[in-house]
Amino acid sequence: MTDKHIVVVSGGTATNSLVSLFQSLSQNVTYVLPISDNGGSTSEILRVLGGPAIGDIRSRITRLITHEGFKNLLSYRLSEDGEEAKQEWTQIVEGVHPIWDGIEIHCKEMVRAFLIHVHMELLKKSRTPATNFRFELASIGNMLLTGARLFIGSLDGAIELILRMTRVDHNVQILPGLNTNYTYHISAQLQNGDIITGQSQISHPNEAPAQVLGSTTSVNLYDPQSTSSSNLYSLNNTQHEDIPYQHPDLLISQLKFSKTVNSPLKSPISRIFYINPYGEEIHPKANSRTIKCLKGADLIVYSVGSLMTSIIPVLILQGIGHSISENITASKVLLLNGNLDRETSGMTALDFINTIHAAAIYSFHDSNSHLKLRHIDVITHLVYMEDCEISVNVERIEALGIKCVKVKTDQASVNGNIHLYDLLDLQENLHELLET
């Protein structure tokens, strides 16, 4: 194992299966994750307490934990039944829930302090009915990270504290693309001109009629009359007077969604961008620690997962494109997915490459420095599966100066029409790239 620095740009779920592989390649691994995922239990935290989305970060921390008690605690979710969930939460805060059994008493009291802190903040918000917190399916790991962030006042600091508390190797870093205490949302502009607002709405739309946040009114997402802007603006004005203004599309609850929804979008995505609460495009600056890591990395990996909502939200941040292109010694590897998804339906490997290149250019914002940015300045290698569902035109890609590396497919995965990498072959190829 080397001590060369690997930086992995990714979202949560898909790359979690490769964490052990990255850890086997080097003692020095940094994971850079977006903070724009507004789905699941994170959506309730964003609605009631605000702040950045930390679901992907919690998911990565949980995957890295080796202490069984802490792993169980951070991965624990409350009941799907609202009343049962509230009772469970009370037991956890009071320290009498069975989930504490695997944690030493001194560690338990340290963790409880942050859960009590977030509990107090939720009680303050409960003075207004519209901001009552819904506890069903709440992630304890998300609550802990939120409590630590609110107490410390820094997302970076909260992540570092949780990593040390849970005894994750000190050589491992987890960095948010943005170090912020505010909520940042993304939108997707489709080629037909439509705009989809919110990461969860882009990736995992509700399958059934969804509840508007803070209200008892349900809207049918498939009924144009029900989801019109005028109706949602009306709901915003009449039922959310005590909540800071949010774009109406973000008022639709994302607490319960299905990741199995994979129907293609009405039109391909032309670009991803950050928005303020009014839906206006903004250009946030990247976390300074993230920029520093990218500049000094020996291997940069754009990992498997959702291209448009896991990788691009990091790459479009100001400073990211410059830091990647400025690092002329690192291998910069696009680890291509084995299958297309809702966000990338119909795309080829070259389309993936062009999308990443365009995002890096976008990150320069008002600077003219990007005018000479080549594809090879952002991606030096494409790693793909031999039986990949995504079309790979090796000749056209290598004409850009990008080397194509074919890796074996895990044949057992193909039976379910899901293509996964043969981990041993992938490890050998990434090791070679790391050492060159």
Short mmCIF file of C-alpha atoms in Angstrom, two decimals:
data_model
loop_
_atom_site.label_atom_id
_atom_site.label_comp_id
_atom_site.label_asym_id
_atom_site.label_seq_id
_atom_site.Cartn_x
_atom_site.Cartn_y
_atom_site.Cartn_z
CA MET A 1 0.00 0.00 0.00
CA THR A 2 1.29 3.44 -0.95
CA ASP A 3 0.90 6.79 0.76
CA LYS A 4 0.16 8.58 -2.52
CA HIS A 5 -2.91 10.80 -2.33
CA ILE A 6 -6.15 9.63 -3.99
CA VAL A 7 -9.04 12.07 -4.33
CA VAL A 8 -12.41 10.48 -5.13
CA VAL A 9 -15.18 12.74 -6.42
CA SER A 10 -18.50 10.99 -5.92
CA GLY A 11 -21.94 10.87 -4.39
CA GLY A 12 -23.04 8.39 -1.78
CA THR A 13 -24.57 5.03 -2.55
CA ALA A 14 -22.82 3.74 -5.70
CA THR A 15 -19.26 4.56 -4.64
CA ASN A 16 -19.80 3.04 -1.19
CA SER A 17 -19.25 -0.37 -2.75
CA LEU A 18 -15.75 0.72 -3.84
CA VAL A 19 -14.59 2.28 -0.57
CA SER A 20 -12.66 -0.83 0.50
CA LEU A 21 -10.92 -0.89 -2.88
CA PHE A 22 -9.79 2.73 -2.62
CA GLN A 23 -8.61 2.14 0.96
CA SER A 24 -6.57 -0.86 -0.23
CA LEU A 25 -4.74 1.29 -2.79
CA SER A 26 -3.46 3.98 -0.46
CA GLN A 27 -3.30 5.07 3.16
CA ASN A 28 -4.17 8.60 2.05
CA VAL A 29 -7.66 8.88 0.54
CA THR A 30 -9.93 11.93 0.35
CA TYR A 31 -13.60 11.68 -0.59
CA VAL A 32 -15.20 14.84 -2.01
CA LEU A 33 -18.99 14.82 -1.93
CA PRO A 34 -21.77 17.22 -2.96
CA ILE A 35 -24.18 18.72 -0.43
CA SER A 36 -27.16 19.19 -2.73
CA ASP A 37 -29.17 15.99 -2.12
CA ASN A 38 -32.57 17.09 -0.79
CA GLY A 39 -34.20 13.66 -0.69
CA GLY A 40 -35.23 11.30 2.11
CA SER A 41 -34.85 12.24 5.76
CA THR A 42 -32.44 15.01 4.77
CA SER A 43 -35.39 16.89 3.30
CA GLU A 44 -36.96 17.22 6.76
CA ILE A 45 -33.75 18.56 8.28
CA LEU A 46 -33.45 21.09 5.45
CA ARG A 47 -37.07 22.15 5.85
CA VAL A 48 -37.03 22.62 9.62
CA LEU A 49 -33.42 23.43 10.52
CA GLY A 50 -31.89 24.46 7.21
CA GLY A 51 -28.20 23.93 6.56
CA PRO A 52 -26.42 21.77 4.00
CA ALA A 53 -27.57 18.33 2.90
CA ILE A 54 -25.43 15.75 4.68
CA GLY A 55 -27.00 12.43 3.68
CA ASP A 56 -24.22 11.40 1.28
CA ILE A 57 -21.56 12.45 3.78
CA ARG A 58 -23.18 10.40 6.55
CA SER A 59 -23.44 7.44 4.18
CA ARG A 60 -19.72 7.61 3.37
CA ILE A 61 -18.71 7.95 7.03
CA THR A 62 -20.86 4.94 7.90
CA ARG A 63 -19.17 2.84 5.21
CA LEU A 64 -15.72 3.73 6.62
CA ILE A 65 -16.53 2.92 10.25
CA THR A 66 -15.14 -0.38 11.54
CA HIS A 67 -16.49 -0.04 15.10
CA GLU A 68 -19.70 -2.09 14.99
CA GLY A 69 -21.55 -0.07 17.63
CA PHE A 70 -20.94 3.27 15.91
CA LYS A 71 -21.73 1.78 12.49
CA ASN A 72 -25.10 0.55 13.77
CA LEU A 73 -25.85 3.89 15.39
CA LEU A 74 -25.08 6.06 12.35
CA SER A 75 -26.91 3.75 9.95
CA TYR A 76 -30.01 3.41 12.16
CA ARG A 77 -33.33 4.78 10.89
CA LEU A 78 -36.42 5.43 12.95
CA SER A 79 -39.71 3.67 12.32
CA GLU A 80 -41.79 4.45 9.26
CA ASP A 81 -44.72 5.12 11.59
CA GLY A 82 -44.67 8.73 12.80
CA GLU A 83 -45.72 8.08 16.41
CA GLU A 84 -43.41 5.09 16.83
CA ALA A 85 -40.57 7.15 15.36
CA LYS A 86 -41.10 9.94 17.90
CA GLN A 87 -41.06 7.42 20.75
CA GLU A 88 -37.85 5.85 19.41
CA TRP A 89 -36.21 9.26 19.11
CA THR A 90 -37.11 10.10 22.70
CA GLN A 91 -35.57 6.81 23.89
CA ILE A 92 -32.38 7.49 21.92
CA VAL A 93 -32.04 11.03 23.27
CA GLU A 94 -32.66 9.76 26.82
CA GLY A 95 -30.03 7.06 26.31
CA VAL A 96 -32.31 4.07 26.94
CA HIS A 97 -32.74 2.74 23.39
CA PRO A 98 -31.11 -0.65 22.60
CA ILE A 99 -29.06 1.01 19.84
CA TRP A 100 -26.71 2.30 22.56
CA ASP A 101 -25.81 -1.21 23.76
CA GLY A 102 -22.74 -1.52 21.53
CA ILE A 103 -21.18 1.81 22.53
CA GLU A 104 -18.97 2.50 25.56
CA ILE A 105 -20.56 4.76 28.18
CA HIS A 106 -18.07 7.65 27.76
CA CYS A 107 -18.60 7.63 23.97
CA LYS A 108 -22.35 7.35 24.42
CA GLU A 109 -22.52 10.49 26.54
CA MET A 110 -20.38 12.41 24.06
CA VAL A 111 -22.65 11.46 21.16
CA ARG A 112 -25.83 12.06 23.18
CA ALA A 113 -24.74 15.65 23.82
CA PHE A 114 -25.04 16.46 20.10
CA LEU A 115 -28.33 14.58 19.72
CA ILE A 116 -29.72 16.52 22.69
CA HIS A 117 -28.54 19.73 21.03
CA VAL A 118 -30.39 19.01 17.79
CA HIS A 119 -33.42 17.89 19.85
CA MET A 120 -33.52 21.30 21.56
CA GLU A 121 -33.37 23.05 18.18
CA LEU A 122 -36.30 20.94 16.96
CA LEU A 123 -38.29 21.84 20.08
CA LYS A 124 -37.76 25.54 19.37
CA LYS A 125 -39.07 25.06 15.83
CA SER A 126 -42.14 23.16 17.11
CA ARG A 127 -43.62 26.44 18.37
CA THR A 128 -44.83 26.90 14.79
CA PRO A 129 -47.02 24.05 13.47
CA ALA A 130 -45.63 24.44 9.93
CA THR A 131 -42.13 23.59 11.17
CA ASN A 132 -42.98 20.53 13.25
CA PHE A 133 -40.38 17.90 12.44
CA ARG A 134 -41.53 14.59 10.95
CA PHE A 135 -39.49 11.84 12.63
CA GLU A 136 -40.50 8.90 10.44
CA LEU A 137 -37.50 7.28 8.71
CA ALA A 138 -35.13 9.86 10.22
CA SER A 139 -31.47 8.83 10.05
CA ILE A 140 -29.68 9.02 13.40
CA GLY A 141 -26.42 9.63 11.57
CA ASN A 142 -27.94 12.66 9.85
CA MET A 143 -29.24 13.95 13.18
CA LEU A 144 -25.82 13.51 14.80
CA LEU A 145 -24.01 15.33 11.99
CA THR A 146 -26.57 18.13 12.12
CA GLY A 147 -26.27 18.47 15.89
CA ALA A 148 -22.48 18.62 15.64
CA ARG A 149 -22.64 21.21 12.86
CA LEU A 150 -25.07 23.41 14.76
CA PHE A 151 -22.94 23.20 17.91
CA ILE A 152 -19.56 23.79 16.23
CA GLY A 153 -20.80 26.17 13.54
CA SER A 154 -18.83 24.46 10.77
CA LEU A 155 -19.71 21.58 8.44
CA ASP A 156 -16.03 20.75 7.92
CA GLY A 157 -15.47 20.75 11.67
CA ALA A 158 -18.52 18.56 12.33
CA ILE A 159 -17.37 15.98 9.77
CA GLU A 160 -13.90 15.86 11.25
CA LEU A 161 -15.31 15.46 14.75
CA ILE A 162 -17.57 12.57 13.73
CA LEU A 163 -14.68 10.86 11.91
CA ARG A 164 -12.55 11.02 15.05
CA MET A 165 -15.42 10.01 17.36
CA THR A 166 -16.18 6.95 15.24
CA ARG A 167 -12.47 6.02 14.99
CA VAL A 168 -12.14 6.23 11.23
CA ASP A 169 -8.50 6.08 10.10
CA HIS A 170 -6.94 9.53 10.54
CA ASN A 171 -5.49 9.40 7.00
CA VAL A 172 -9.00 9.40 5.52
CA GLN A 173 -10.65 12.73 4.75
CA ILE A 174 -14.25 13.42 3.82
CA LEU A 175 -14.73 16.89 2.36
CA PRO A 176 -17.93 18.63 1.29
CA GLY A 177 -17.67 20.39 -2.05
CA LEU A 178 -18.96 23.44 -0.19
CA ASN A 179 -18.08 24.21 3.43
CA THR A 180 -21.23 26.04 4.45
CA ASN A 181 -23.98 26.31 7.02
CA TYR A 182 -26.54 27.18 4.35
CA THR A 183 -28.69 25.09 2.02
CA TYR A 184 -27.67 24.85 -1.63
CA HIS A 185 -29.96 23.38 -4.27
CA ILE A 186 -29.31 22.44 -7.89
CA SER A 187 -31.49 22.60 -10.97
CA ALA A 188 -31.28 20.78 -14.29
CA GLN A 189 -32.00 22.50 -17.56
CA LEU A 190 -33.23 20.04 -20.17
CA GLN A 191 -32.53 20.31 -23.86
CA ASN A 192 -36.22 21.08 -24.49
CA GLY A 193 -35.92 24.13 -22.20
CA ASP A 194 -37.66 22.64 -19.14
CA ILE A 195 -36.15 23.23 -15.69
CA ILE A 196 -36.25 20.60 -12.92
CA THR A 197 -35.49 22.05 -9.50
CA GLY A 198 -33.97 19.97 -6.70
CA GLN A 199 -31.60 17.01 -6.80
CA SER A 200 -34.14 14.47 -5.60
CA GLN A 201 -36.66 15.74 -8.14
CA ILE A 202 -34.05 15.19 -10.87
CA SER A 203 -32.88 11.76 -9.71
CA HIS A 204 -35.70 10.12 -7.77
CA PRO A 205 -39.10 11.77 -8.29
CA ASN A 206 -42.02 10.73 -6.13
CA GLU A 207 -44.00 7.83 -7.55
CA ALA A 208 -47.26 8.89 -5.90
CA PRO A 209 -49.06 12.11 -4.96
CA ALA A 210 -46.73 14.08 -2.72
CA GLN A 211 -47.39 16.27 0.27
CA VAL A 212 -46.38 19.91 0.21
CA LEU A 213 -43.95 20.49 3.06
CA GLY A 214 -45.54 21.79 6.23
CA SER A 215 -49.08 21.36 4.97
CA THR A 216 -51.76 18.70 4.99
CA THR A 217 -52.53 19.25 1.31
CA SER A 218 -51.37 16.65 -1.20
CA VAL A 219 -50.56 17.44 -4.82
CA ASN A 220 -50.56 14.95 -7.65
CA LEU A 221 -47.23 15.23 -9.42
CA TYR A 222 -48.77 13.85 -12.60
CA ASP A 223 -51.61 16.34 -12.70
CA PRO A 224 -50.58 19.63 -14.39
CA GLN A 225 -53.42 21.44 -12.61
CA SER A 226 -52.21 20.18 -9.23
CA THR A 227 -48.54 21.05 -9.67
CA SER A 228 -48.86 24.35 -11.47
CA SER A 229 -46.68 27.17 -10.22
CA SER A 230 -49.73 29.24 -9.30
CA ASN A 231 -51.11 26.53 -7.02
CA LEU A 232 -47.76 26.01 -5.32
CA TYR A 233 -47.17 29.73 -4.92
CA SER A 234 -50.61 29.95 -3.32
CA LEU A 235 -49.74 27.14 -0.92
CA ASN A 236 -46.50 28.91 -0.13
CA ASN A 237 -48.23 32.18 0.65
CA THR A 238 -51.10 30.77 2.69
CA GLN A 239 -49.58 27.87 4.60
CA HIS A 240 -45.91 28.74 4.99
CA GLU A 241 -45.96 32.30 6.28
CA ASP A 242 -43.52 31.47 9.09
CA ILE A 243 -41.03 29.64 6.85
CA PRO A 244 -38.39 31.55 4.84
CA TYR A 245 -39.28 31.70 1.17
CA GLN A 246 -38.45 28.63 -0.90
CA HIS A 247 -38.86 27.97 -4.59
CA PRO A 248 -42.30 26.31 -4.92
CA ASP A 249 -40.86 23.15 -6.51
CA LEU A 250 -38.83 22.62 -3.34
CA LEU A 251 -41.96 22.65 -1.18
CA ILE A 252 -42.96 19.18 -2.41
CA SER A 253 -41.91 16.66 0.22
CA GLN A 254 -39.03 14.36 -0.74
CA LEU A 255 -39.22 12.36 2.52
CA LYS A 256 -40.47 9.23 0.80
CA PHE A 257 -39.18 8.38 -2.64
CA SER A 258 -38.00 5.30 -4.50
CA LYS A 259 -34.57 4.84 -6.00
CA THR A 260 -36.06 2.22 -8.30
CA VAL A 261 -37.70 4.96 -10.38
CA ASN A 262 -35.51 5.03 -13.48
CA SER A 263 -37.80 6.31 -16.22
CA PRO A 264 -35.93 8.62 -18.62
CA LEU A 265 -36.46 12.35 -18.40
CA LYS A 266 -38.66 14.02 -21.03
CA SER A 267 -35.53 15.45 -22.59
CA PRO A 268 -31.77 14.99 -21.95
CA ILE A 269 -30.09 17.24 -19.40
CA SER A 270 -28.13 20.06 -21.03
CA ARG A 271 -26.62 21.45 -17.83
CA ILE A 272 -26.71 21.47 -14.02
CA PHE A 273 -26.49 24.70 -12.03
CA TYR A 274 -26.91 25.99 -8.47
CA ILE A 275 -29.87 28.19 -7.55
CA ASN A 276 -30.92 30.51 -4.76
CA PRO A 277 -34.36 30.11 -3.09
CA TYR A 278 -35.93 32.12 -5.93
CA GLY A 279 -34.60 29.79 -8.62
CA GLU A 280 -31.96 32.24 -9.83
CA GLU A 281 -28.63 30.86 -10.98
CA ILE A 282 -25.69 31.35 -8.61
CA HIS A 283 -21.99 30.40 -8.71
CA PRO A 284 -20.78 29.19 -5.29
CA LYS A 285 -17.06 28.91 -4.54
CA ALA A 286 -15.66 25.51 -3.66
CA ASN A 287 -14.37 24.51 -0.24
CA SER A 288 -10.77 25.73 0.01
CA ARG A 289 -9.68 22.37 1.47
CA THR A 290 -11.18 20.57 -1.53
CA ILE A 291 -9.29 22.83 -3.92
CA LYS A 292 -6.03 22.21 -2.06
CA CYS A 293 -6.54 18.42 -2.15
CA LEU A 294 -7.24 18.40 -5.89
CA LYS A 295 -4.14 20.45 -6.59
CA GLY A 296 -1.94 18.02 -4.65
CA ALA A 297 -3.55 14.69 -5.59
CA ASP A 298 -1.63 11.87 -7.27
CA LEU A 299 -4.82 10.25 -8.57
CA ILE A 300 -8.21 11.93 -9.12
CA VAL A 301 -11.16 9.58 -9.65
CA TYR A 302 -14.56 10.63 -10.93
CA SER A 303 -16.28 7.62 -9.45
CA VAL A 304 -19.32 5.54 -10.38
CA GLY A 305 -22.74 6.87 -9.53
CA SER A 306 -25.07 9.57 -10.79
CA LEU A 307 -23.08 11.73 -13.19
CA MET A 308 -25.40 14.72 -13.18
CA THR A 309 -26.26 14.86 -9.47
CA SER A 310 -23.21 13.33 -7.76
CA ILE A 311 -20.16 14.45 -9.78
CA ILE A 312 -21.25 17.54 -11.69
CA PRO A 313 -22.43 19.49 -8.57
CA VAL A 314 -18.83 19.32 -7.33
CA LEU A 315 -17.17 20.11 -10.67
CA ILE A 316 -19.21 23.27 -11.39
CA LEU A 317 -18.12 24.97 -8.16
CA GLN A 318 -15.82 27.93 -8.67
CA GLY A 319 -12.18 26.93 -8.37
CA ILE A 320 -12.62 23.22 -9.10
CA GLY A 321 -11.80 23.28 -12.81
CA HIS A 322 -8.76 25.42 -12.22
CA SER A 323 -7.41 23.22 -9.42
CA ILE A 324 -7.84 20.03 -11.48
CA SER A 325 -6.26 21.45 -14.65
CA GLU A 326 -3.42 23.01 -12.65
CA ASN A 327 -2.43 19.56 -11.37
CA ILE A 328 -0.42 18.32 -14.36
CA THR A 329 1.11 15.26 -12.67
CA ALA A 330 -2.01 13.43 -11.49
CA SER A 331 -3.84 10.72 -13.40
CA LYS A 332 -7.45 11.88 -13.76
CA VAL A 333 -9.71 8.88 -14.17
CA LEU A 334 -13.35 8.70 -15.18
CA LEU A 335 -14.66 5.43 -13.75
CA LEU A 336 -17.53 4.84 -16.15
CA ASN A 337 -20.80 3.39 -14.92
CA GLY A 338 -21.82 -0.04 -16.13
CA ASN A 339 -25.38 1.06 -16.85
CA LEU A 340 -27.25 4.16 -17.93
CA ASP A 341 -29.73 5.75 -15.54
CA ARG A 342 -32.56 8.27 -15.58
CA GLU A 343 -30.10 11.18 -15.81
CA THR A 344 -27.90 9.76 -18.56
CA SER A 345 -30.35 7.83 -20.77
CA GLY A 346 -28.99 7.61 -24.33
CA MET A 347 -25.55 8.99 -23.47
CA THR A 348 -22.27 7.50 -24.70
CA ALA A 349 -18.92 7.45 -22.90
CA LEU A 350 -17.87 10.43 -25.01
CA ASP A 351 -20.97 12.29 -23.80
CA PHE A 352 -19.90 11.59 -20.19
CA ILE A 353 -16.46 13.01 -20.97
CA ASN A 354 -17.87 16.09 -22.72
CA THR A 355 -20.24 16.72 -19.80
CA ILE A 356 -17.38 16.65 -17.27
CA HIS A 357 -15.24 18.88 -19.50
CA ALA A 358 -18.11 21.37 -19.88
CA ALA A 359 -18.65 21.41 -16.10
CA ALA A 360 -14.97 22.20 -15.53
CA ILE A 361 -15.21 25.07 -18.03
CA TYR A 362 -18.36 26.37 -16.31
CA SER A 363 -16.52 26.44 -12.96
CA PHE A 364 -14.23 29.20 -14.22
CA HIS A 365 -17.32 31.46 -14.30
CA ASP A 366 -16.16 34.96 -15.39
CA SER A 367 -12.52 34.04 -15.98
CA ASN A 368 -11.18 33.59 -19.51
CA SER A 369 -8.62 31.03 -18.32
CA HIS A 370 -10.89 28.19 -19.44
CA LEU A 371 -10.58 29.08 -23.13
CA LYS A 372 -7.59 26.77 -23.54
CA LEU A 373 -8.93 24.00 -21.28
CA ARG A 374 -8.56 20.68 -23.08
CA HIS A 375 -10.37 17.44 -22.34
CA ILE A 376 -7.08 15.85 -21.27
CA ASP A 377 -6.58 18.62 -18.69
CA VAL A 378 -9.63 17.26 -16.88
CA ILE A 379 -9.62 13.54 -17.77
CA THR A 380 -6.50 11.56 -18.69
CA HIS A 381 -7.98 8.03 -18.54
CA LEU A 382 -11.35 6.42 -19.14
CA VAL A 383 -11.81 3.16 -17.23
CA TYR A 384 -14.75 1.10 -18.49
CA MET A 385 -16.16 -2.43 -18.35
CA GLU A 386 -15.73 -4.84 -21.20
CA ASP A 387 -19.49 -5.58 -21.24
CA CYS A 388 -20.55 -2.01 -20.47
CA GLU A 389 -24.07 -0.95 -21.40
CA ILE A 390 -22.68 2.48 -22.33
CA SER A 391 -21.19 2.80 -25.82
CA VAL A 392 -17.42 3.46 -25.79
CA ASN A 393 -15.86 4.78 -29.02
CA VAL A 394 -12.19 4.18 -28.17
CA GLU A 395 -10.88 5.80 -31.35
CA ARG A 396 -12.71 9.10 -30.87
CA ILE A 397 -11.91 9.24 -27.15
CA GLU A 398 -8.21 8.53 -27.60
CA ALA A 399 -8.12 11.20 -30.33
CA LEU A 400 -8.69 13.66 -27.45
CA GLY A 401 -5.55 12.32 -25.74
CA ILE A 402 -7.55 10.27 -23.22
CA LYS A 403 -6.33 6.69 -22.75
CA CYS A 404 -9.03 4.01 -22.59
CA VAL A 405 -8.56 1.19 -20.07
CA LYS A 406 -10.83 -1.85 -20.32
CA VAL A 407 -11.60 -3.72 -17.09
CA LYS A 408 -13.32 -7.06 -16.61
CA THR A 409 -16.96 -7.20 -15.59
CA ASP A 410 -18.12 -9.08 -12.52
CA GLN A 411 -20.02 -11.76 -14.39
CA ALA A 412 -22.27 -12.54 -11.43
CA SER A 413 -23.68 -9.00 -11.63
CA VAL A 414 -24.68 -9.29 -15.29
CA ASN A 415 -27.40 -11.82 -14.49
CA GLY A 416 -29.53 -9.06 -13.01
CA ASN A 417 -28.78 -6.72 -15.92
CA ILE A 418 -26.61 -4.64 -13.58
CA HIS A 419 -23.01 -4.34 -14.68
CA LEU A 420 -20.41 -4.06 -11.92
CA TYR A 421 -16.63 -4.02 -12.08
CA ASP A 422 -14.53 -7.07 -11.32
CA LEU A 423 -12.95 -5.57 -8.20
CA LEU A 424 -9.65 -7.42 -8.45
CA ASP A 425 -9.07 -6.34 -12.06
CA LEU A 426 -10.18 -2.78 -11.26
CA GLN A 427 -7.81 -2.68 -8.29
CA GLU A 428 -4.87 -3.79 -10.44
CA ASN A 429 -5.58 -1.19 -13.12
CA LEU A 430 -6.06 1.69 -10.65
CA HIS A 431 -2.88 0.64 -8.82
CA GLU A 432 -0.97 0.88 -12.09
CA LEU A 433 -2.39 4.34 -12.78
CA LEU A 434 -1.52 5.46 -9.25
CA GLU A 435 2.09 4.37 -9.62
CA THR A 436 2.71 5.89 -13.08
#
